[in-house]
Rosetta silent file (secondary structure, phi, psi, omega in degrees, C-alpha in Angstrom):
SEQUENCE: XXXXXXXXXXXXXXXXXXXXXXXXXXXXXXXXXXXXXXXXXXXXXXXXXXXXXXXXXXXXXXXXXXXXXXXXXXXXXXXXXXXXXXXXXXXXXXXXXXXXXXXXXXXXXXXXXXXXXXXXXXXXXXXXXXXXXXXXXXXXXXXXXXXXXXXXXXXXXXXXXXXXXXXXXXXXXXXXXXXXXXXXXXXXXXXXXX
SCORE:     score description
SCORE:     0.000 S_00000001
   1 L     0.000  121.045  158.450   38.852   10.786   44.424 S_00000001
   2 L  -103.575  169.614 -165.668   40.753   12.133   41.932 S_00000001
   3 H   -33.310  -51.112 -150.703   40.029   15.177   39.316 S_00000001
   4 H   -81.847  -28.795 -160.327   39.449   12.531   36.333 S_00000001
   5 H   -80.268  -68.622  169.514   37.405   10.284   38.492 S_00000001
   6 H   -33.160  -42.218  163.398   35.264   13.181   39.761 S_00000001
   7 H   -69.560  -15.760 -171.931   34.799   14.276   36.005 S_00000001
   8 H  -107.599   -0.502  167.114   33.723   11.208   34.917 S_00000001
   9 H   -96.877  -10.198  179.165   30.750   10.586   37.667 S_00000001
  10 H   -78.711  -16.020 -178.491   29.706   14.027   36.933 S_00000001
  11 H   -87.955  -49.372 -177.780   29.394   13.357   33.319 S_00000001
  12 H   -68.475  -43.450 -178.005   27.585   10.033   34.131 S_00000001
  13 H   -57.419  -43.771 -172.882   25.101   11.755   36.429 S_00000001
  14 H   -80.173  -12.648  168.806   24.336   14.467   33.790 S_00000001
  15 H   -67.950  -38.467 -171.273   24.030   11.429   31.216 S_00000001
  16 H   -79.400  -50.229 -177.382   21.537    9.492   33.429 S_00000001
  17 H   -62.446  -36.172 -174.100   19.373   12.868   33.867 S_00000001
  18 H   -66.095  -59.513 -163.528   19.413   13.999   30.262 S_00000001
  19 H   -48.166  -44.374 -177.335   18.572    9.989   29.599 S_00000001
  20 H   -57.887  -56.693 -161.810   15.498   10.202   32.670 S_00000001
  21 H   -72.281  -55.213 -175.097   14.036   13.556   30.884 S_00000001
  22 H   -41.952  -38.260 -177.153   14.392   12.003   27.627 S_00000001
  23 H   -86.235  -29.058 -174.256   12.275    8.868   28.707 S_00000001
  24 H   -99.946   -2.610  179.741    9.783   11.184   30.323 S_00000001
  25 H   -88.297  -31.129 -169.820    9.528   13.742   27.387 S_00000001
  26 H   -77.450  -35.461 -157.835    9.136   10.370   25.030 S_00000001
  27 H   -91.224  -33.022  170.343    6.609    8.876   27.450 S_00000001
  28 H   -82.285    0.978 -179.798    4.191   11.985   27.394 S_00000001
  29 H   -93.165   -8.441  178.745    4.366   12.214   23.827 S_00000001
  30 H   -76.418  -44.804 -171.411    3.183    8.172   23.706 S_00000001
  31 H   -56.720  -65.371 -160.992    0.450    9.516   26.061 S_00000001
  32 H   -62.915  -29.719  170.782   -0.836   12.619   23.977 S_00000001
  33 L   -82.934    3.558  173.305   -1.070   10.115   20.820 S_00000001
  34 L    56.950   33.934  158.769   -2.653    7.416   23.074 S_00000001
  35 L   -86.076  159.715 -167.271   -0.308    5.048   22.116 S_00000001
  36 L   -68.996  132.814  170.805    0.213    2.263   24.595 S_00000001
  37 L   -58.486   69.483  167.932    3.300    2.761   27.492 S_00000001
  38 L   -92.214  117.003  179.164    5.646   -0.001   26.085 S_00000001
  39 H   -71.553  -21.603  171.542    8.756    0.280   27.476 S_00000001
  40 H   -65.948  -28.077 -172.908   10.782   -1.352   24.464 S_00000001
  41 H   -75.508  -39.817 -170.110    8.766    1.082   22.344 S_00000001
  42 H   -69.298  -43.235 -162.645    9.396    3.812   24.448 S_00000001
  43 H   -80.039  -52.770  173.039   13.400    3.204   24.588 S_00000001
  44 H   -59.538  -12.545 -179.159   13.333    2.778   20.315 S_00000001
  45 H   -80.554  -60.631  174.825   11.428    5.976   20.161 S_00000001
  46 H   -73.395  -21.028  167.021   13.859    7.759   22.313 S_00000001
  47 L    86.284    9.627  160.440   16.640    6.348   20.756 S_00000001
  48 L   -85.936  179.152 -173.085   18.089    4.970   24.201 S_00000001
  49 L   -96.051  133.833 -158.546   19.013    1.564   25.088 S_00000001
  50 L   -70.206    5.202  168.540   16.390   -0.361   26.349 S_00000001
  51 L   -72.266  -45.473 -171.537   18.264   -1.596   29.558 S_00000001
  52 H   -59.090  -24.942  171.864   18.896    2.212   30.393 S_00000001
  53 H   -71.412  -30.491 -147.418   14.749    2.624   30.501 S_00000001
  54 H  -120.374  -28.756  151.403   13.999   -0.491   32.197 S_00000001
  55 H   -43.508  -67.395 -176.714   16.972    0.938   35.053 S_00000001
  56 H   -56.021  -37.279 -172.081   15.071    4.282   35.251 S_00000001
  57 L  -145.865  103.292 -176.918   11.649    2.563   35.186 S_00000001
  58 L   -67.078  -20.576  171.452   11.226   -1.069   35.806 S_00000001
  59 L  -124.724  157.238  168.482    7.658   -0.987   34.484 S_00000001
  60 H   -80.940  -21.573  171.901    5.481    1.034   32.472 S_00000001
  61 H   -61.461  -33.093  166.631    3.292    1.695   35.208 S_00000001
  62 H   -54.723  -45.184  170.575    6.313    3.161   37.132 S_00000001
  63 H   -78.377  -27.259  162.418    6.725    5.720   34.345 S_00000001
  64 H   -31.695  -57.264 -171.966    3.220    6.066   34.056 S_00000001
  65 H   -64.924  -33.071  174.843    3.033    7.038   37.753 S_00000001
  66 H   -71.220  -34.312 -162.582    6.342    9.258   37.292 S_00000001
  67 H   -78.771  -25.605 -164.502    4.425   11.176   34.316 S_00000001
  68 H   -83.442  -46.585 -173.369    1.184   11.634   36.679 S_00000001
  69 H   -15.747  -68.804 -161.246    3.291   12.548   39.602 S_00000001
  70 H   -64.898  -17.673 -167.569    3.540   16.390   39.244 S_00000001
  71 H   -79.269  -49.603  168.276   -0.527   16.532   38.405 S_00000001
  72 H   -57.838  -28.867  161.013   -0.960   14.978   41.870 S_00000001
  73 H   -62.324  -40.050 -179.860    1.092   16.800   43.562 S_00000001
  74 H   -69.418  -52.099 -171.877   -0.908   20.025   42.317 S_00000001
  75 H   -75.492  -11.636  163.166   -3.999   18.461   43.101 S_00000001
  76 H   -63.044  -72.107 -170.107   -2.533   17.624   46.969 S_00000001
  77 H   -54.896  -52.698 -172.473   -1.725   21.482   47.225 S_00000001
  78 H   -54.730  -54.403 -155.944   -5.227   22.620   45.425 S_00000001
  79 H   -84.284  -16.404  167.126   -7.040   20.316   47.942 S_00000001
  80 H   -67.653  -69.822 -142.494   -4.940   21.564   51.148 S_00000001
  81 H   -97.737  -30.560  175.583   -5.591   25.176   50.619 S_00000001
  82 L   -64.677  -19.092 -152.376   -9.564   24.277   49.514 S_00000001
  83 L  -104.399  -29.138  159.595   -9.711   22.778   53.079 S_00000001
  84 L   -59.633  -12.022 -163.339   -8.760   26.579   54.403 S_00000001
  85 L  -100.499  134.376 -175.931  -11.579   28.038   52.540 S_00000001
  86 L   -73.783   -6.194  175.022  -14.739   29.269   54.528 S_00000001
  87 L  -106.452  102.145 -171.883  -16.856   28.434   51.605 S_00000001
  88 H   -62.646  -30.014 -168.724  -17.441   24.557   51.958 S_00000001
  89 H   -90.638  -53.567  162.426  -19.586   23.942   48.811 S_00000001
  90 H   -14.101  -84.324 -159.873  -17.018   26.640   47.131 S_00000001
  91 H   -42.331  -74.340 -172.126  -13.981   24.516   47.947 S_00000001
  92 H   -43.559  -36.414 -178.005  -15.579   21.154   47.343 S_00000001
  93 H   -90.599    2.839 -168.349  -16.968   21.921   43.695 S_00000001
  94 H   -99.027  -44.002 -176.520  -13.751   23.911   43.074 S_00000001
  95 H   -71.751  -54.245 -160.259  -11.617   20.938   44.081 S_00000001
  96 H   -59.648  -34.026  174.320  -14.000   18.460   42.488 S_00000001
  97 H   -61.393  -59.700  173.226  -13.120   20.867   38.893 S_00000001
  98 H   -65.966  -26.754  176.069   -9.607   21.167   39.182 S_00000001
  99 H   -62.129  -30.483 -173.053   -9.704   17.452   39.488 S_00000001
 100 H   -79.993  -47.437  171.018  -11.386   17.016   36.400 S_00000001
 101 H   -37.284  -60.800  167.306   -9.292   19.528   34.700 S_00000001
 102 H   -19.932  -85.612  166.717   -6.560   17.457   36.073 S_00000001
 103 H   -24.807  -73.967  175.043   -7.626   14.620   34.141 S_00000001
 104 H   -60.688  -59.823 -160.342   -8.420   15.980   30.829 S_00000001
 105 H   -80.814   -5.358  164.292   -5.249   17.827   30.596 S_00000001
 106 L  -153.604  110.388  178.721   -2.914   14.573   31.521 S_00000001
 107 L   -64.755   19.323 -178.405   -3.646   11.373   30.379 S_00000001
 108 L  -106.474  -15.437 -154.244   -1.594    9.752   33.050 S_00000001
 109 H   -76.160  -55.662 -146.179   -3.785   11.288   36.015 S_00000001
 110 H   -75.920  -36.162  175.303   -7.068    9.294   35.350 S_00000001
 111 H   -66.280  -34.435 -174.620   -5.324    5.314   35.080 S_00000001
 112 H   -66.397  -34.387  172.728   -3.358    6.142   37.799 S_00000001
 113 H   -64.232  -34.730  175.275   -6.230    7.144   39.894 S_00000001
 114 H   -62.139  -25.302 -167.424   -7.979    4.266   38.772 S_00000001
 115 L   -74.850  142.015 -175.676   -5.386    1.678   39.378 S_00000001
 116 L   -65.988  -52.129  176.812   -5.960   -0.988   42.301 S_00000001
 117 L  -124.933 -170.128 -174.849   -2.634   -0.871   43.447 S_00000001
 118 L  -143.050  120.643 -175.536    0.414    1.352   42.755 S_00000001
 119 L   -52.591  -56.136 -147.182    4.280    0.391   41.471 S_00000001
 120 L  -122.754  108.626  156.508    5.975    3.616   43.523 S_00000001
 121 H   -25.489  -52.421 -169.745    5.667    4.355   47.038 S_00000001
 122 H   -96.049   -9.730  155.781    5.316    7.941   46.691 S_00000001
 123 H   -82.007  -29.678 -178.287    2.182    7.440   44.260 S_00000001
 124 H   -70.554  -42.841  175.425    0.284    5.536   46.483 S_00000001
 125 H   -70.223    8.763  158.383    0.862    7.908   49.248 S_00000001
 126 H   -92.627  -28.013  167.362   -0.322   10.922   46.893 S_00000001
 127 H   -88.535  -12.754 -160.961   -3.219    9.087   45.857 S_00000001
 128 H   -86.602  -38.346 -169.550   -4.028    7.905   49.367 S_00000001
 129 H   -82.485  -46.812 -179.430   -3.689   11.796   50.495 S_00000001
 130 H   -54.662  -42.777 -179.700   -5.964   13.117   47.640 S_00000001
 131 H   -48.650  -42.710 -169.162   -8.391   10.178   48.965 S_00000001
 132 H   -66.675  -52.250 -163.266   -8.271   11.580   52.632 S_00000001
 133 H   -52.100  -41.079  174.505   -8.269   14.888   51.437 S_00000001
 134 H   -69.893  -23.627 -178.051  -11.411   14.529   49.225 S_00000001
 135 H   -69.209  -53.389  150.053  -12.902   12.500   52.152 S_00000001
 136 H   -35.021  -45.610 -177.792  -12.262   15.810   54.110 S_00000001
 137 H   -86.110  -35.651 -179.958  -13.728   18.318   51.764 S_00000001
 138 H   -63.079  -42.733 -174.549  -16.772   15.901   51.516 S_00000001
 139 H   -72.397  -33.679 -150.504  -17.416   15.849   55.320 S_00000001
 140 H   -83.190  -36.538 -178.100  -17.192   19.812   55.684 S_00000001
 141 H   -46.144  -50.472 -167.961  -20.016   19.884   52.869 S_00000001
 142 H   -69.724  -41.989 -164.603  -21.780   17.274   54.843 S_00000001
 143 H   -78.317  -10.147  174.135  -21.336   18.828   58.270 S_00000001
 144 L  -106.004   18.931  156.345  -22.705   22.599   56.666 S_00000001
 145 L    81.201    4.743 -162.643  -25.658   20.660   55.488 S_00000001
 146 L  -100.631  -11.682  170.868  -25.019   21.358   51.561 S_00000001
 147 E  -105.555  140.223 -169.107  -24.847   18.067   50.332 S_00000001
 148 L   -49.524  128.433  174.963  -27.843   15.464   49.737 S_00000001
 149 L   -40.069  154.094  148.051  -27.855   12.936   52.610 S_00000001
 150 L    94.464  -18.421  165.205  -26.505    9.610   52.004 S_00000001
 151 L   -51.763  141.993 -152.446  -23.790   10.759   49.416 S_00000001
 152 L  -137.073  137.434 -172.121  -20.641    8.660   50.070 S_00000001
 153 H   -68.773  -39.640  173.743  -17.111    9.349   49.384 S_00000001
 154 H   -64.466  -22.741  161.774  -17.020    6.343   46.763 S_00000001
 155 H   -54.518  -52.071  176.456  -19.919    8.038   45.358 S_00000001
 156 H   -70.341  -29.882  144.381  -18.190   11.188   44.453 S_00000001
 157 H   -27.420  -67.371  165.421  -15.340    9.345   42.934 S_00000001
 158 H   -46.403  -44.315 -174.260  -17.321    7.456   41.154 S_00000001
 159 H   -73.848  -38.827  179.358  -19.383   10.385   39.792 S_00000001
 160 H   -69.842  -47.626 -163.275  -15.746   12.429   38.991 S_00000001
 161 H   -69.107  -51.980  166.074  -14.492    9.159   37.044 S_00000001
 162 H   -22.466  -87.758 -172.072  -18.393    9.246   35.207 S_00000001
 163 H   -33.867  -59.034  156.584  -17.952   12.578   34.285 S_00000001
 164 H   -28.709  -80.694 -157.142  -14.301   12.176   32.805 S_00000001
 165 H   -54.108  -57.341 -162.062  -15.226    8.909   30.785 S_00000001
 166 H   -68.269  -21.411  173.100  -18.417   10.494   29.353 S_00000001
 167 H   -66.506  -49.568  173.536  -16.794   13.549   28.212 S_00000001
 168 H   -77.055  -21.746 -176.443  -13.707   11.849   26.669 S_00000001
 169 H   -73.850  -54.116 -144.853  -15.942    8.758   25.073 S_00000001
 170 L   -86.069    1.910 -131.420  -19.112   11.322   23.675 S_00000001
 171 L  -163.282  146.556  166.025  -16.993   14.275   22.776 S_00000001
 172 L  -105.353  174.152 -157.397  -13.901   15.209   20.484 S_00000001
 173 L   -67.430   -9.240 -179.832  -11.040   16.630   22.242 S_00000001
 174 L   -72.837  -28.653 -159.644  -11.984   20.350   21.201 S_00000001
 175 L  -106.495  -34.616 -166.073  -15.566   19.934   23.288 S_00000001
 176 H   -18.290  -81.929 -167.889  -13.853   17.769   26.092 S_00000001
 177 H   -53.769  -48.836 -172.917  -13.495   20.761   28.542 S_00000001
 178 H   -63.169  -63.088 -178.984  -16.988   22.553   27.900 S_00000001
 179 H   -60.640  -13.871  173.088  -19.006   19.132   28.279 S_00000001
 180 H   -89.622  -38.062  146.914  -17.160   18.163   30.854 S_00000001
 181 H   -13.963  -75.319 -153.380  -18.063   21.367   32.658 S_00000001
 182 H   -69.590  -24.824  177.213  -21.627   21.180   31.549 S_00000001
 183 H   -75.763  -52.513  175.993  -21.761   17.259   33.131 S_00000001
 184 H   -28.944  -51.778 -137.350  -19.895   18.797   36.498 S_00000001
 185 H   -81.559  -39.724 -179.921  -22.390   21.239   36.957 S_00000001
 186 H   -50.277  -54.271 -173.165  -25.382   18.521   36.405 S_00000001
 187 H   -73.701  -31.893  170.378  -23.671   16.345   39.093 S_00000001
 188 H   -73.303  -29.483  177.854  -22.935   19.071   41.494 S_00000001
 189 H   -78.590  -19.925 -162.615  -26.635   20.077   41.186 S_00000001
 190 H  -100.863  -44.518 -171.723  -27.669   16.923   41.735 S_00000001
 191 H   -80.194  -26.162  167.110  -25.364   16.101   44.804 S_00000001
 192 E   -45.660  137.548  170.844  -26.591   19.745   46.480 S_00000001
 193 L   -78.698  152.132  160.394  -28.824   19.473   49.384 S_00000001
 194 L  -106.852    0.000    0.000  -32.050   21.779   48.820 S_00000001
């Protein structure tokens, strides 16, 4: 390859990376404003060609999952550390707290958790890993006799979604964090073995 070709390839890659980041930033702004992620709207708002947006993100779900990926990766890392904690209940409750905080802090996280299928293989892998780690943390508190008998993995997942939903629907943004913690404390108290 001659010097001019190398320069053109380098410039093209930089432009692609800049466009990708601009699409991500615009997508985040849409979520913050509670606007639906319609790729044509994102392209228009980002002043990027529609074809470029679709080349990076073939569906709105792919963009949403990409936006959620950093938070999902952080949750996986936290859960892995929690499994090494000697305090089974503290690790379990701490992970649920961090999971709820992630859903409140990043509007992409909850819809990705709730989706029945995932567009991107790495998202499916992360969500599957989180699901398995949640089950492992639950198994640890169950083995230690710290959780009420009969509480299943699906119960915990649904209860956490319910806590976030209740705080999101019935509170102002300024009240959500405190209200979510209060609801989570009530749920954890109800889950704990007596």
